[in-house]
Short mmCIF file of C-alpha atoms in Angstrom, two decimals:
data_model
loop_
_atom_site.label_atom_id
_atom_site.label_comp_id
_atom_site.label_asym_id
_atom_site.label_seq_id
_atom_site.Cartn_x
_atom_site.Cartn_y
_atom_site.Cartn_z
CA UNK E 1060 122.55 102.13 -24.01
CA UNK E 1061 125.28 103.48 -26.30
CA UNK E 1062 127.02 106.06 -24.40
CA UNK E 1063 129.86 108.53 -25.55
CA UNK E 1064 132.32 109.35 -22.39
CA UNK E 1065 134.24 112.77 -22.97
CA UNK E 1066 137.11 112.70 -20.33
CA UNK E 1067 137.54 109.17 -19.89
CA UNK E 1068 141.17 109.50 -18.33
CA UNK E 1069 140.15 112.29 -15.86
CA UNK E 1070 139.71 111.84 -12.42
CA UNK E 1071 135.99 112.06 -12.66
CA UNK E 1072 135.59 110.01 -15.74
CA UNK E 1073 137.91 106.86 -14.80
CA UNK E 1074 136.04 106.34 -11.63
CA UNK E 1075 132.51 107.01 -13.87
CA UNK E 1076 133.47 104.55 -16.68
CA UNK E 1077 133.22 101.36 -14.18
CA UNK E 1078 129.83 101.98 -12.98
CA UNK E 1079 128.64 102.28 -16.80
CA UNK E 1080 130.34 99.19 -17.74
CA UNK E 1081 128.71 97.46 -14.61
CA UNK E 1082 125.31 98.77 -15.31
CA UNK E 1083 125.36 96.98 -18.57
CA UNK E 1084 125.92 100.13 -21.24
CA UNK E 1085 128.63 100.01 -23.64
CA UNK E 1086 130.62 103.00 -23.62
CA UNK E 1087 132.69 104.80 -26.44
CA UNK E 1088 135.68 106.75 -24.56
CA UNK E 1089 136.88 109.39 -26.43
CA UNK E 1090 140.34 110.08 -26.16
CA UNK E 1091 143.22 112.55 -27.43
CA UNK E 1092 145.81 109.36 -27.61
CA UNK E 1093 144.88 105.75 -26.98
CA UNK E 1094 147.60 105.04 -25.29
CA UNK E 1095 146.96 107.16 -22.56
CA UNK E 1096 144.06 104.87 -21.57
CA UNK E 1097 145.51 102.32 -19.00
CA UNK E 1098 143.94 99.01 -19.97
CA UNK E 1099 145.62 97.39 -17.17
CA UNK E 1100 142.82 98.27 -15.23
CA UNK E 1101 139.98 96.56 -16.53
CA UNK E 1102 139.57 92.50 -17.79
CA UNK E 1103 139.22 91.74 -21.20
CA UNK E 1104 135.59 91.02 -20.67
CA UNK E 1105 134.75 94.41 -19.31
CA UNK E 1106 136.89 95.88 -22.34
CA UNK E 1107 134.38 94.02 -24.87
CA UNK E 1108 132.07 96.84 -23.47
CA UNK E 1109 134.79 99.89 -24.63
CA UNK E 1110 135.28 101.61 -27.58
CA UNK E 1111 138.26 103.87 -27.59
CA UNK E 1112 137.96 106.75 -30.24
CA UNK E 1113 140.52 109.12 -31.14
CA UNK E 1114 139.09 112.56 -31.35
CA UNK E 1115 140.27 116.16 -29.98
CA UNK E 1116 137.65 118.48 -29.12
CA UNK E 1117 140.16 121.23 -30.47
CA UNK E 1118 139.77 120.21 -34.07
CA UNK E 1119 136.57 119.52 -35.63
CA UNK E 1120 137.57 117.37 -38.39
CA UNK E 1121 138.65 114.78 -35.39
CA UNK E 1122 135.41 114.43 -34.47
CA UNK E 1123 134.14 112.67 -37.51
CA UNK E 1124 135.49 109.48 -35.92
CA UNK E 1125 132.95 109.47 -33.08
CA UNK E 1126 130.09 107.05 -33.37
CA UNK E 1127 126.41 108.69 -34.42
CA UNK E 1128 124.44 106.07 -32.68
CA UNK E 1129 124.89 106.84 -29.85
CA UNK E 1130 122.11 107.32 -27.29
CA UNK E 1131 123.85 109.41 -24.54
CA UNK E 1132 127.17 111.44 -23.99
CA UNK E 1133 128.68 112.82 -21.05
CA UNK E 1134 130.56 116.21 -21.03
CA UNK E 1135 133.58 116.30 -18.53
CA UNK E 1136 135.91 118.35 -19.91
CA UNK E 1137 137.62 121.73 -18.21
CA UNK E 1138 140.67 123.39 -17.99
CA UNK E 1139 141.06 124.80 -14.44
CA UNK E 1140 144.84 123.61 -14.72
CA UNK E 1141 145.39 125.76 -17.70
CA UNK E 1142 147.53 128.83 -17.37
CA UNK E 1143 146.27 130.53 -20.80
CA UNK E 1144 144.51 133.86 -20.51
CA UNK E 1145 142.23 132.56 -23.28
CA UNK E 1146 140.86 129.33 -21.35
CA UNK E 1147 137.06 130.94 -21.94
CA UNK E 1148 137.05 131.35 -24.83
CA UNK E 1149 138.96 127.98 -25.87
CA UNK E 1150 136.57 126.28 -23.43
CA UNK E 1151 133.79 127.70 -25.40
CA UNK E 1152 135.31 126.92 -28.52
CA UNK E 1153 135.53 123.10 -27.64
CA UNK E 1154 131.76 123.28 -26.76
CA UNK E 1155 130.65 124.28 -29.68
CA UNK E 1156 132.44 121.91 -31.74
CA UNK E 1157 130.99 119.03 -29.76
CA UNK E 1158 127.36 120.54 -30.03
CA UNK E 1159 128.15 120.64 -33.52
CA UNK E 1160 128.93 117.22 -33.57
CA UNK E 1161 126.44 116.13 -31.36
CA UNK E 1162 123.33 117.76 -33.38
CA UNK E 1163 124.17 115.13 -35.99
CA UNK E 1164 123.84 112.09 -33.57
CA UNK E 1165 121.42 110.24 -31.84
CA UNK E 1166 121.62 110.85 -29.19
CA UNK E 1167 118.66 111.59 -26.68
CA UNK E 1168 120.88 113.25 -23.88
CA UNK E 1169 123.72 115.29 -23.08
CA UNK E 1170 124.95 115.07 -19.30
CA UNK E 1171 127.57 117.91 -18.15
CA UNK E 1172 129.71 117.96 -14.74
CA UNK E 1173 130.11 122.15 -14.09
CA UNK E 1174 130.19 124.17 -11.12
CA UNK E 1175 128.05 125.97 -8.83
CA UNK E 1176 127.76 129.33 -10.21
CA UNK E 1177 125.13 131.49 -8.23
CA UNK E 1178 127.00 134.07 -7.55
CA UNK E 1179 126.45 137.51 -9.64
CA UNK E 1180 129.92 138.37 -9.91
CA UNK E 1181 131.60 135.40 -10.66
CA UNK E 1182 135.45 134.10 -11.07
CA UNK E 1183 136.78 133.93 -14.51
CA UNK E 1184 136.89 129.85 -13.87
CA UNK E 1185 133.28 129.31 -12.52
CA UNK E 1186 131.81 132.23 -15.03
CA UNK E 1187 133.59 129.70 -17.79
CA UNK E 1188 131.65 126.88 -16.01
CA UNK E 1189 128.54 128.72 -16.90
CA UNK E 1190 128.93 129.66 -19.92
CA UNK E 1191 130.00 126.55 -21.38
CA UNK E 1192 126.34 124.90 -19.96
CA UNK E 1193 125.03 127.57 -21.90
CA UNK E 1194 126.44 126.68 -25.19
CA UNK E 1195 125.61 122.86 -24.11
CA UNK E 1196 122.21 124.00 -23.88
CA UNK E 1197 122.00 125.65 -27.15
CA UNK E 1198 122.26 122.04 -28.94
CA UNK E 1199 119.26 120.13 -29.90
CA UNK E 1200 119.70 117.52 -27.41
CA UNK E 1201 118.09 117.73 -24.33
CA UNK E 1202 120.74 118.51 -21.61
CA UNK E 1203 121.36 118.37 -17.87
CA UNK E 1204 123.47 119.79 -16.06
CA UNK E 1205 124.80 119.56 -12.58
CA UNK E 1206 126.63 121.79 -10.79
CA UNK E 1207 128.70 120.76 -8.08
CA UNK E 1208 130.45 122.71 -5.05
CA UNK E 1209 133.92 121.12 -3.88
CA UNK E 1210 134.23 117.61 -4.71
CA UNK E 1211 136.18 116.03 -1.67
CA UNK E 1212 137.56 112.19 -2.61
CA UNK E 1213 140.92 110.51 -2.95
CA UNK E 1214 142.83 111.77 -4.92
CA UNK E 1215 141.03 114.85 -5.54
CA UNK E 1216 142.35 118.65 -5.76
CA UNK E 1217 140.28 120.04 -2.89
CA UNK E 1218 140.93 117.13 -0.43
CA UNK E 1219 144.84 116.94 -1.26
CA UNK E 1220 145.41 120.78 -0.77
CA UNK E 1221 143.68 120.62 2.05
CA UNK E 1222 145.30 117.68 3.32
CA UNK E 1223 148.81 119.81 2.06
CA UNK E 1224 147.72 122.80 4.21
CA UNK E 1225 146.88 120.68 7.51
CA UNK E 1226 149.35 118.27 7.41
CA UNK E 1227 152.24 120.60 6.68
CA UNK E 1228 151.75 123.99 8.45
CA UNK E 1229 150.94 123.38 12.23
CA UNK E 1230 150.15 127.81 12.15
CA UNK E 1231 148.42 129.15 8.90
CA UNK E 1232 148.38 132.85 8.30
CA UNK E 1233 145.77 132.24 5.90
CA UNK E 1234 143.86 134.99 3.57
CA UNK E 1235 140.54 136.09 4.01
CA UNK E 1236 138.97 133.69 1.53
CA UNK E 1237 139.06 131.02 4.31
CA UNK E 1238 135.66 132.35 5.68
CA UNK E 1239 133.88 131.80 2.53
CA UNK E 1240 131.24 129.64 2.75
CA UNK E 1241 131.02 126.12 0.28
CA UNK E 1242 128.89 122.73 0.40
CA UNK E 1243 131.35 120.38 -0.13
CA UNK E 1244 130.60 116.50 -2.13
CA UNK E 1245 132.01 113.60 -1.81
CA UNK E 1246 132.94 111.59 -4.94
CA UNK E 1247 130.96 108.88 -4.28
CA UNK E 1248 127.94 110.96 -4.91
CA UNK E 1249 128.52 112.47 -7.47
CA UNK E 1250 128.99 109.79 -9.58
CA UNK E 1251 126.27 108.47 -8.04
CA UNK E 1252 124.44 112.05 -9.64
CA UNK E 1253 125.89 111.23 -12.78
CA UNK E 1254 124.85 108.11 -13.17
CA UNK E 1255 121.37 108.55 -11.38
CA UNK E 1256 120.18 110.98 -14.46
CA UNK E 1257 121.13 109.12 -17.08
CA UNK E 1258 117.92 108.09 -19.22
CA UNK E 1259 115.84 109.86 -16.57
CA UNK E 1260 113.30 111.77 -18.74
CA UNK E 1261 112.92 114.07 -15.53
CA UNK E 1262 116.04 115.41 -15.29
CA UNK E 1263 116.24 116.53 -18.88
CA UNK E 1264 116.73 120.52 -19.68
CA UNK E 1265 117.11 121.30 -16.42
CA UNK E 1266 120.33 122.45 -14.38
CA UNK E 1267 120.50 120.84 -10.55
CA UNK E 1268 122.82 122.07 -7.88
CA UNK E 1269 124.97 119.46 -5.73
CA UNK E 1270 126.26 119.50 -2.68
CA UNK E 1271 126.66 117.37 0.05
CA UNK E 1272 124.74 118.27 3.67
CA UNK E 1273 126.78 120.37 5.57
CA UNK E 1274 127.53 124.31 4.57
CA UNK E 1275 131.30 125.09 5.80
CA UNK E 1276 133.90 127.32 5.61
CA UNK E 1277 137.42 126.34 4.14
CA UNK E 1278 138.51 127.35 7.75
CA UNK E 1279 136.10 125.22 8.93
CA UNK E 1280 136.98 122.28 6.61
CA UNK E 1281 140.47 122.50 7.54
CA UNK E 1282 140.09 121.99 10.70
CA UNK E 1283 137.49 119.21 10.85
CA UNK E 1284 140.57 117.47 8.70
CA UNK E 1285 142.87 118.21 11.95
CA UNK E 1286 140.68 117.42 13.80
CA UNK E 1287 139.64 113.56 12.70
CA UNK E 1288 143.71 113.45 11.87
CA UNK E 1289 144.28 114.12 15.41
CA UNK E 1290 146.34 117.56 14.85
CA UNK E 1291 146.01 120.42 16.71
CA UNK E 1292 146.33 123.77 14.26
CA UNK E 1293 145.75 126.98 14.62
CA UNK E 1294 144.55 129.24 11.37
CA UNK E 1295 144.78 133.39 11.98
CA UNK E 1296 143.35 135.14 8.72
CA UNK E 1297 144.57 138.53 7.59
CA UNK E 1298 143.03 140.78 4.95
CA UNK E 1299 146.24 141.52 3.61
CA UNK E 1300 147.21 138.49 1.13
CA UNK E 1301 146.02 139.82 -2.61
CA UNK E 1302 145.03 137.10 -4.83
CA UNK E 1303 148.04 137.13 -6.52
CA UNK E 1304 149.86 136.54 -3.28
CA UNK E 1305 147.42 133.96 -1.99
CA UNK E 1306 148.13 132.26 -4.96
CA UNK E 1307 151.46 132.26 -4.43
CA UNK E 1308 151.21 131.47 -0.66
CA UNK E 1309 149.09 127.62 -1.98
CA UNK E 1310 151.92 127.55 -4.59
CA UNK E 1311 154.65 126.88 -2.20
CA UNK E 1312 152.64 125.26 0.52
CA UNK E 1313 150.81 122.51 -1.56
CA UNK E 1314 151.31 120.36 -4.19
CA UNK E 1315 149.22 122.46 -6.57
CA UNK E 1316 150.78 124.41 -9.42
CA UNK E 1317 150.40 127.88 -10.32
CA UNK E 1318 148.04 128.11 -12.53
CA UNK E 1319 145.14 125.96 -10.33
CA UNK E 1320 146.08 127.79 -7.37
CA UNK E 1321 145.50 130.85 -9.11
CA UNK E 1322 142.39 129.65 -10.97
CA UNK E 1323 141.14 128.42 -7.01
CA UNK E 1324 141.59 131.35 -5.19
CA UNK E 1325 139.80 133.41 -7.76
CA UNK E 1326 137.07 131.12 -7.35
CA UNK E 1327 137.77 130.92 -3.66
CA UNK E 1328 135.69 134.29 -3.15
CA UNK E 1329 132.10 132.97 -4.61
CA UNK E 1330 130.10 130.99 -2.35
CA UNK E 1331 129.57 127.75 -3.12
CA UNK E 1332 125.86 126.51 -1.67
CA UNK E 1333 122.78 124.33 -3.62
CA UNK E 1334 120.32 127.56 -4.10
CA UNK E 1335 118.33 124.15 -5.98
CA UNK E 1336 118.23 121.57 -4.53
CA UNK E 1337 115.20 119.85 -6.04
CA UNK E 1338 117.36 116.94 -7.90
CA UNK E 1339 116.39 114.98 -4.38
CA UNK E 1340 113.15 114.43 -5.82
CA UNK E 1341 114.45 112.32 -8.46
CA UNK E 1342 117.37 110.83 -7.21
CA UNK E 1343 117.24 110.08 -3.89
CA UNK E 1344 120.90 109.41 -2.13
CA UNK E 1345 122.10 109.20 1.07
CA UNK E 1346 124.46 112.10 1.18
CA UNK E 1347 127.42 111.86 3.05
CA UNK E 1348 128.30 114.57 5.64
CA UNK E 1349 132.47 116.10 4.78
CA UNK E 1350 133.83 113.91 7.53
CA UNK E 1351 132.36 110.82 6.43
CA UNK E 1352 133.84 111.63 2.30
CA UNK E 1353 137.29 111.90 4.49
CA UNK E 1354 137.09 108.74 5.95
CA UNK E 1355 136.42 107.21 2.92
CA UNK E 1356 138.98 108.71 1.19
CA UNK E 1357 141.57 107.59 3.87
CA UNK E 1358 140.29 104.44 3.41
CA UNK E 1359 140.99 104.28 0.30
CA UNK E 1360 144.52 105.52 0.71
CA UNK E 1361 145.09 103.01 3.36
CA UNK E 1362 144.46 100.29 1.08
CA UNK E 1363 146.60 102.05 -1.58
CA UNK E 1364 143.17 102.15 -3.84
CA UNK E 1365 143.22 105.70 -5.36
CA UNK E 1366 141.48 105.00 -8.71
CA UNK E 1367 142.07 108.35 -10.19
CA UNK E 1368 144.31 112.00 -9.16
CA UNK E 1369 144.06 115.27 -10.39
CA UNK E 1370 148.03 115.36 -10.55
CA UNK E 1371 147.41 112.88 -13.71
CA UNK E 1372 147.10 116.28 -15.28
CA UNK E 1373 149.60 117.97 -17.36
CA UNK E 1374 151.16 121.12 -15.28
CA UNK E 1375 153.59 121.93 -17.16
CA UNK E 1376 152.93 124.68 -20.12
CA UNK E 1377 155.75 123.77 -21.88
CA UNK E 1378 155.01 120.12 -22.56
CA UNK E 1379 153.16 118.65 -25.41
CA UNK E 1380 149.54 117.07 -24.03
CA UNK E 1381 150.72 113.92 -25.93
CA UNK E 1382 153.26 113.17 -23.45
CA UNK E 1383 153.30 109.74 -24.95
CA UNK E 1384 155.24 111.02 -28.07
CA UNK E 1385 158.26 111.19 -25.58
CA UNK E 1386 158.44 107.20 -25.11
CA UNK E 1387 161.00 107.00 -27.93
CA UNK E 1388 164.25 108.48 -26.37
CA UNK E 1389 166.58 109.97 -28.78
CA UNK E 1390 169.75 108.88 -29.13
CA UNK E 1391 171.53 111.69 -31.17
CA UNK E 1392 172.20 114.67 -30.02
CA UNK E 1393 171.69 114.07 -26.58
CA UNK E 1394 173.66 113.53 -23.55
CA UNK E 1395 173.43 110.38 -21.11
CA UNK E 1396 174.56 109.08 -18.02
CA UNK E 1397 174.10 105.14 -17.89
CA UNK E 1398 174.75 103.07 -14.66
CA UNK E 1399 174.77 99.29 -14.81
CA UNK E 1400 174.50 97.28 -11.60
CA UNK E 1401 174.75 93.28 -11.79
CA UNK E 1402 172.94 91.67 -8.58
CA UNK E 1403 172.05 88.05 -8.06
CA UNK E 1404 169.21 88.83 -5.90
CA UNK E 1405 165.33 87.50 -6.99
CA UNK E 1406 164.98 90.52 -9.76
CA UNK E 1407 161.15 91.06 -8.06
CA UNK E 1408 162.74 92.65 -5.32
CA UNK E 1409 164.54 94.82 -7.46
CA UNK E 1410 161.55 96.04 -9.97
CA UNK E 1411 159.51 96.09 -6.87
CA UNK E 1412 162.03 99.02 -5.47
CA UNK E 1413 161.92 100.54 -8.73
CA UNK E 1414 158.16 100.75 -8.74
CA UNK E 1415 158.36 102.46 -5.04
CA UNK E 1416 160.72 105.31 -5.94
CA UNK E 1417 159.70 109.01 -5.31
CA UNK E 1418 156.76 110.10 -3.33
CA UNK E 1419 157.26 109.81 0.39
CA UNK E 1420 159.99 107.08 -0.04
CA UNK E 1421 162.49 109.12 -2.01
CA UNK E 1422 165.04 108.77 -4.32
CA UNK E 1423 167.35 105.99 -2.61
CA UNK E 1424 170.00 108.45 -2.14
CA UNK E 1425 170.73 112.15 -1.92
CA UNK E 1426 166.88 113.15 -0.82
CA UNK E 1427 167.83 116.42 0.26
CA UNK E 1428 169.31 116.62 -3.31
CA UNK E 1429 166.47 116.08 -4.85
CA UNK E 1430 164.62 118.83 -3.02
CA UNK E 1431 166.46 121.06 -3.42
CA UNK E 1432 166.50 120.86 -7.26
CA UNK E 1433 162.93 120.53 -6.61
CA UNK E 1434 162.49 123.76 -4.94
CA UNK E 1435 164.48 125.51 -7.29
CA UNK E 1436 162.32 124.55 -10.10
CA UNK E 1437 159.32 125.73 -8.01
CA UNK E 1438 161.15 129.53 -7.97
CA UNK E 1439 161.10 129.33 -11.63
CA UNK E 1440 157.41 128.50 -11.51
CA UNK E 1441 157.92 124.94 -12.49
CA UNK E 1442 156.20 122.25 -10.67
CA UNK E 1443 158.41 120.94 -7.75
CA UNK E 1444 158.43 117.83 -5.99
CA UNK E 1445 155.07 118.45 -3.81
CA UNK E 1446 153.10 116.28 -6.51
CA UNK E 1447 154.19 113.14 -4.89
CA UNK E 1448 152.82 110.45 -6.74
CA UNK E 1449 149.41 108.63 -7.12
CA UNK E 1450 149.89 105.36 -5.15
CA UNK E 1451 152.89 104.20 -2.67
CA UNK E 1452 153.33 100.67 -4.93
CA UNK E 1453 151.67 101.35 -7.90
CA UNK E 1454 152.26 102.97 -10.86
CA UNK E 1455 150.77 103.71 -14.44
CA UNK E 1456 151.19 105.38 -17.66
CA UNK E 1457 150.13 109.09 -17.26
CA UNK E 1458 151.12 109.59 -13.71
CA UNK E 1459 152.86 112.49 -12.14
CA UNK E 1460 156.00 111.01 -9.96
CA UNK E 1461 157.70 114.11 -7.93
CA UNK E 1462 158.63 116.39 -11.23
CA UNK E 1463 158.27 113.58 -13.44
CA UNK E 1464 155.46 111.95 -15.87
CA UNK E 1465 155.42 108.19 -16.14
CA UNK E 1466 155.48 107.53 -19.68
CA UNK E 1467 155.83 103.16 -19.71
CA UNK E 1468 155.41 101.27 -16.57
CA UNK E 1469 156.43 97.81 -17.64
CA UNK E 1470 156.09 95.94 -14.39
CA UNK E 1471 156.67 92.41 -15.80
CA UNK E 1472 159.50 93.20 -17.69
CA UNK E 1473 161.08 95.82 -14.90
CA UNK E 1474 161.06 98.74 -17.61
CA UNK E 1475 159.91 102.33 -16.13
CA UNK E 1476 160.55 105.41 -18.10
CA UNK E 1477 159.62 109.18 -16.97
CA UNK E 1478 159.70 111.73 -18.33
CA UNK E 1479 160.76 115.45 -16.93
CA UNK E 1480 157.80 118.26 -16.30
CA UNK E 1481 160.16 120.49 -14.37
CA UNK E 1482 161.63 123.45 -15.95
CA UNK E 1483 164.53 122.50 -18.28
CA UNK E 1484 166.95 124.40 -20.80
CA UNK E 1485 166.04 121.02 -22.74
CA UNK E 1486 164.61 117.69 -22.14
CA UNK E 1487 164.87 114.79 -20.05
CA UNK E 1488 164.27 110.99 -19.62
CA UNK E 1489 165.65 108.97 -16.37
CA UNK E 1490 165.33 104.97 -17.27
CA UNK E 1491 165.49 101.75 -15.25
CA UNK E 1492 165.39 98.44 -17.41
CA UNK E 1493 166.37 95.26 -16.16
CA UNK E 1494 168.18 92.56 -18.35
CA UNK E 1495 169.16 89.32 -17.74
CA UNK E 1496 172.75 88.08 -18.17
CA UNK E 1497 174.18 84.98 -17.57
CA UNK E 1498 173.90 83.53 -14.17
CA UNK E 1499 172.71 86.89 -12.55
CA UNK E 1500 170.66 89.99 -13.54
CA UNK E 1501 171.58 93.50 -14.33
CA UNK E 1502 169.81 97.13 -13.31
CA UNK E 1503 170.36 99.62 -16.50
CA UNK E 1504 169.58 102.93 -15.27
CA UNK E 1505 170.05 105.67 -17.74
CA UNK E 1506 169.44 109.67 -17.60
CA UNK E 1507 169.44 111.15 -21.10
CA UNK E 1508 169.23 114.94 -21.97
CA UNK E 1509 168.36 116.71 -24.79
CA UNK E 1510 169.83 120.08 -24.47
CA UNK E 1511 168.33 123.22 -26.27
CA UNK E 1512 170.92 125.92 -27.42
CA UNK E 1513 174.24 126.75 -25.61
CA UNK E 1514 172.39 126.95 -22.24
CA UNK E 1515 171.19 123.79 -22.05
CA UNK E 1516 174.97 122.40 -22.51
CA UNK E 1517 176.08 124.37 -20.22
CA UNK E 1518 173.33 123.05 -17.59
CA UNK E 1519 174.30 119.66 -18.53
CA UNK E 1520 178.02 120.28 -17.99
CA UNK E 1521 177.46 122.31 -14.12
CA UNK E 1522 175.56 119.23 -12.97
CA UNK E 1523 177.84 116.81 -14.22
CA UNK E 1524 179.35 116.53 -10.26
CA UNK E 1525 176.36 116.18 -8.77
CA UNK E 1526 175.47 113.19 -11.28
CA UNK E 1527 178.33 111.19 -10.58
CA UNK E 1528 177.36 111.42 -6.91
CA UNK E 1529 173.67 110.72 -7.08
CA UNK E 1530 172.95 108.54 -9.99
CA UNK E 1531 175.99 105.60 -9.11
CA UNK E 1532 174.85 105.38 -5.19
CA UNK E 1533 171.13 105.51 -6.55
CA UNK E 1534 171.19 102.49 -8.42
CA UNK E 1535 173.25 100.79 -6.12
CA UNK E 1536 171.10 101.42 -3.59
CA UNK E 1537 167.89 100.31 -5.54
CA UNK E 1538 169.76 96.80 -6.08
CA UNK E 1539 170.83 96.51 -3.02
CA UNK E 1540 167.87 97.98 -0.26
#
């Protein structure tokens, strides 16, 4: 089959993409900017079964460049990270456009990803989850939809601000949300869902909840994740915590930003639970019970293996979505600082510290430094250093790093540039090349900013102390450790 993949670089549609592939369709990815597909991670011969398309479900006239014979398409778009008021009805606007689209195809059927939504007063995100499966279903392809409770995997929101919550706080004063009720999934099944109705003439025009087997509170989640990590925690809820609060309270505890943490304990209030369950009858899984998706997923962490994050999403309002425009750093009107250490030590070792930097390793010098600056841009509603990064050795194109965004990950050549996300009078690039000179190698690191107005000058010219300290013993100490 001939099968159009909305989402492709999302955390549900990179890890859905493989099994395709592997199942022997050939699948057209559509994406905002090639270049944010990472084809690093897939051979050459599973790449003669891709088609990436440029197309933005924001503009109509885009859409003329997807394929029409196609024989499926899968919907996996949403915008839980997005801070606009008008997410519905931009949501609903992108729906329609690819229903529009889609009418004019070949397609035989449409598959969406939403959420459980049985509720009868419903959170602005999961009433958006509904009604964009009602536009789907207005189009004249046969649709199915499943709705799925809390998807628990590596890498995913739910289990990493969970895993924020337990691991950090050994007391939670927690709101009284925690005692609503919600059937967590792991990943593995649902793409196993996803895949599982594909072509299946039974599943079409119909809607199926998913869940996995157990029915838990967050409370109780949290400390089933204590429990299996061997902590002992203690959780007292209070009725006091508004939303706006709560929100606030995840904001500073996890590595979630504002806007999601907002967006999840709105949702926070519905109960999540399969009221249908009846997709069992055509697609019969074993389901995995929440302690068995968290072993899996520290398995996978273990073996430094996460395929896909939700932090590979933009969280910062003030950046353009095609990060990638940034690769090219300017040279006028900017300020740089530009360290350049010779060493004569095998230049692997070098890259390979490069490639480790951030995360739980740090910064090679001045940590406390760094988070500090990282918890005043969190004050400022910016996004912090609690992103972390993906993978402890690994990095790629599109990934969030602390408060940065990868935007080239040359491994070979020892090139990685980011790019800043946290909040800036202006913009920034930090840079680590290495070059080759003669008889030994040199480490180029260079921090450029692009200032806007007066005040982002004057921001330049405040930190110019803390530079000198930080940047020189930095790359000295990424030659030398």
């Amino acid at each position: 089959m001939k099968i159009l993949l909305t989402g492709s670089t999302g955390y549900i549609g990179r890890r859905l993409l493989p099994v395709l592939v592997q199942n022997g369709h050939h699948v057209v990815c559509m994406v905002r900017d090639q270049r944010r597909f990472d084809h690093g991670d897939f051979s050459a011969d599973f790449m003669k079964n891709v088609t990436l398309v440029e197309a933005d479900l924001t503009e109509p006239k885009s859409l003329g460049n997807l394929p029409s014979d196609i024989d499926a398409a899968y919907y996996l778009v949403h915008s839980l990270t997005n801070t606009s008021s008008s997410f519905h009805s931009m949501e609903l606007e992108t729906a329609r456009n690819f229903i529009d689209y889609l009418d004019k195809t070949k397609a035989r059927q449409l598959i969406y990803l939403g959420g459980i939504a049985n509720d009868a007063a419903l959170s602005a995100h999961l009433e958006s989850r509904r009604a964009v499966g009602d536009v789907l279903q207005s189009s004249s392809v046969p649709v199915t939809i499943l709705r799925a409770a809390i998807i628990i995997g590596s890498g995913s929101a739910s289990f990493e601000i969970v895993r924020d919550l337990v691991e950090k706080l050994p007391v939670m004063v927690a709101p009284k949300w925690i005692g609503t009720k919600c059937q967590p999934i792991g990943i593995r099944n649902v793409i196993e869902y996803l895949n599982g109705v594909l072509g299946n003439k039974q599943c079409l025009r119909r809607v199926f909840d998913i869940g996995g087997p157990d029915i838990l509170t967050y409370k109780a989640m949290m400390l089933e994740f204590a429990k299996m990590r061997g902590l002992k925690r203690y959780i007292l809820t209070v009725p006091v915590l508004t939303p706006r609060l709560s929100s606030l309270w995840l904001y500073f505890v996890t590595s979630t930003s504002f806007a999601l943490a907002r967006n999840l304990v709105d949702s926070m209030r519905n109960e999540v639970i399969c009221e249908d369950s009846s997709i069992k009858e055509f697609i019969p899984l074993e389901l995995y019970t929440y302690k068995e998706t968290l072993e899996m997923a520290f398995s996978r962490i273990s073996q430094k293996n996460i395929v896909s994050s939700w932090k590979d999403a933009i969280l910062n309002d003030d950046f353009d979505k095609n990060f990638l425009d940034f690769v090219e750093v300017p040279e006028h009107g900017c300020m740089k600082d530009r360290k350049a250490i010779p060493f004569d030590r095998p230049k692997e070792e070098v890259i390979r510290n490069i490639w480790t930097i951030g995360g739980e390793r740090g910064w090679y010098y001045g940590n406390y430094l760094w988070k500090t600056r990282g918890f005043l841009d969190q004050l400022v509603g910016g996004v912090g250093l609690r992103r972390g990064r993906r993978s402890p050795t690994d990095l790629k194109a599109g990934d969030a790093l602390d408060f940065w965004r990868v935007l080239l990950a040359d491994e070979k050549t020892g090139r990685l540039l980011l790019y800043a996300e946290m909040k800036l009078p202006g913009e920034a690039w930090l840079e680590f090349k290495i070059k080759e000179a003669e008889n030994h190698h040199v480490l180029v690191q260079t921090a450029t900013f692009r200032p806007r107005g007066i005040w982002g000058r004057m921001y330049w010219y405040l930190l110019v102390p803390a530079h000198l300290a930080i940047f020189s013993r930095m790359a000295r100490n990424i030659v030398k450790s």
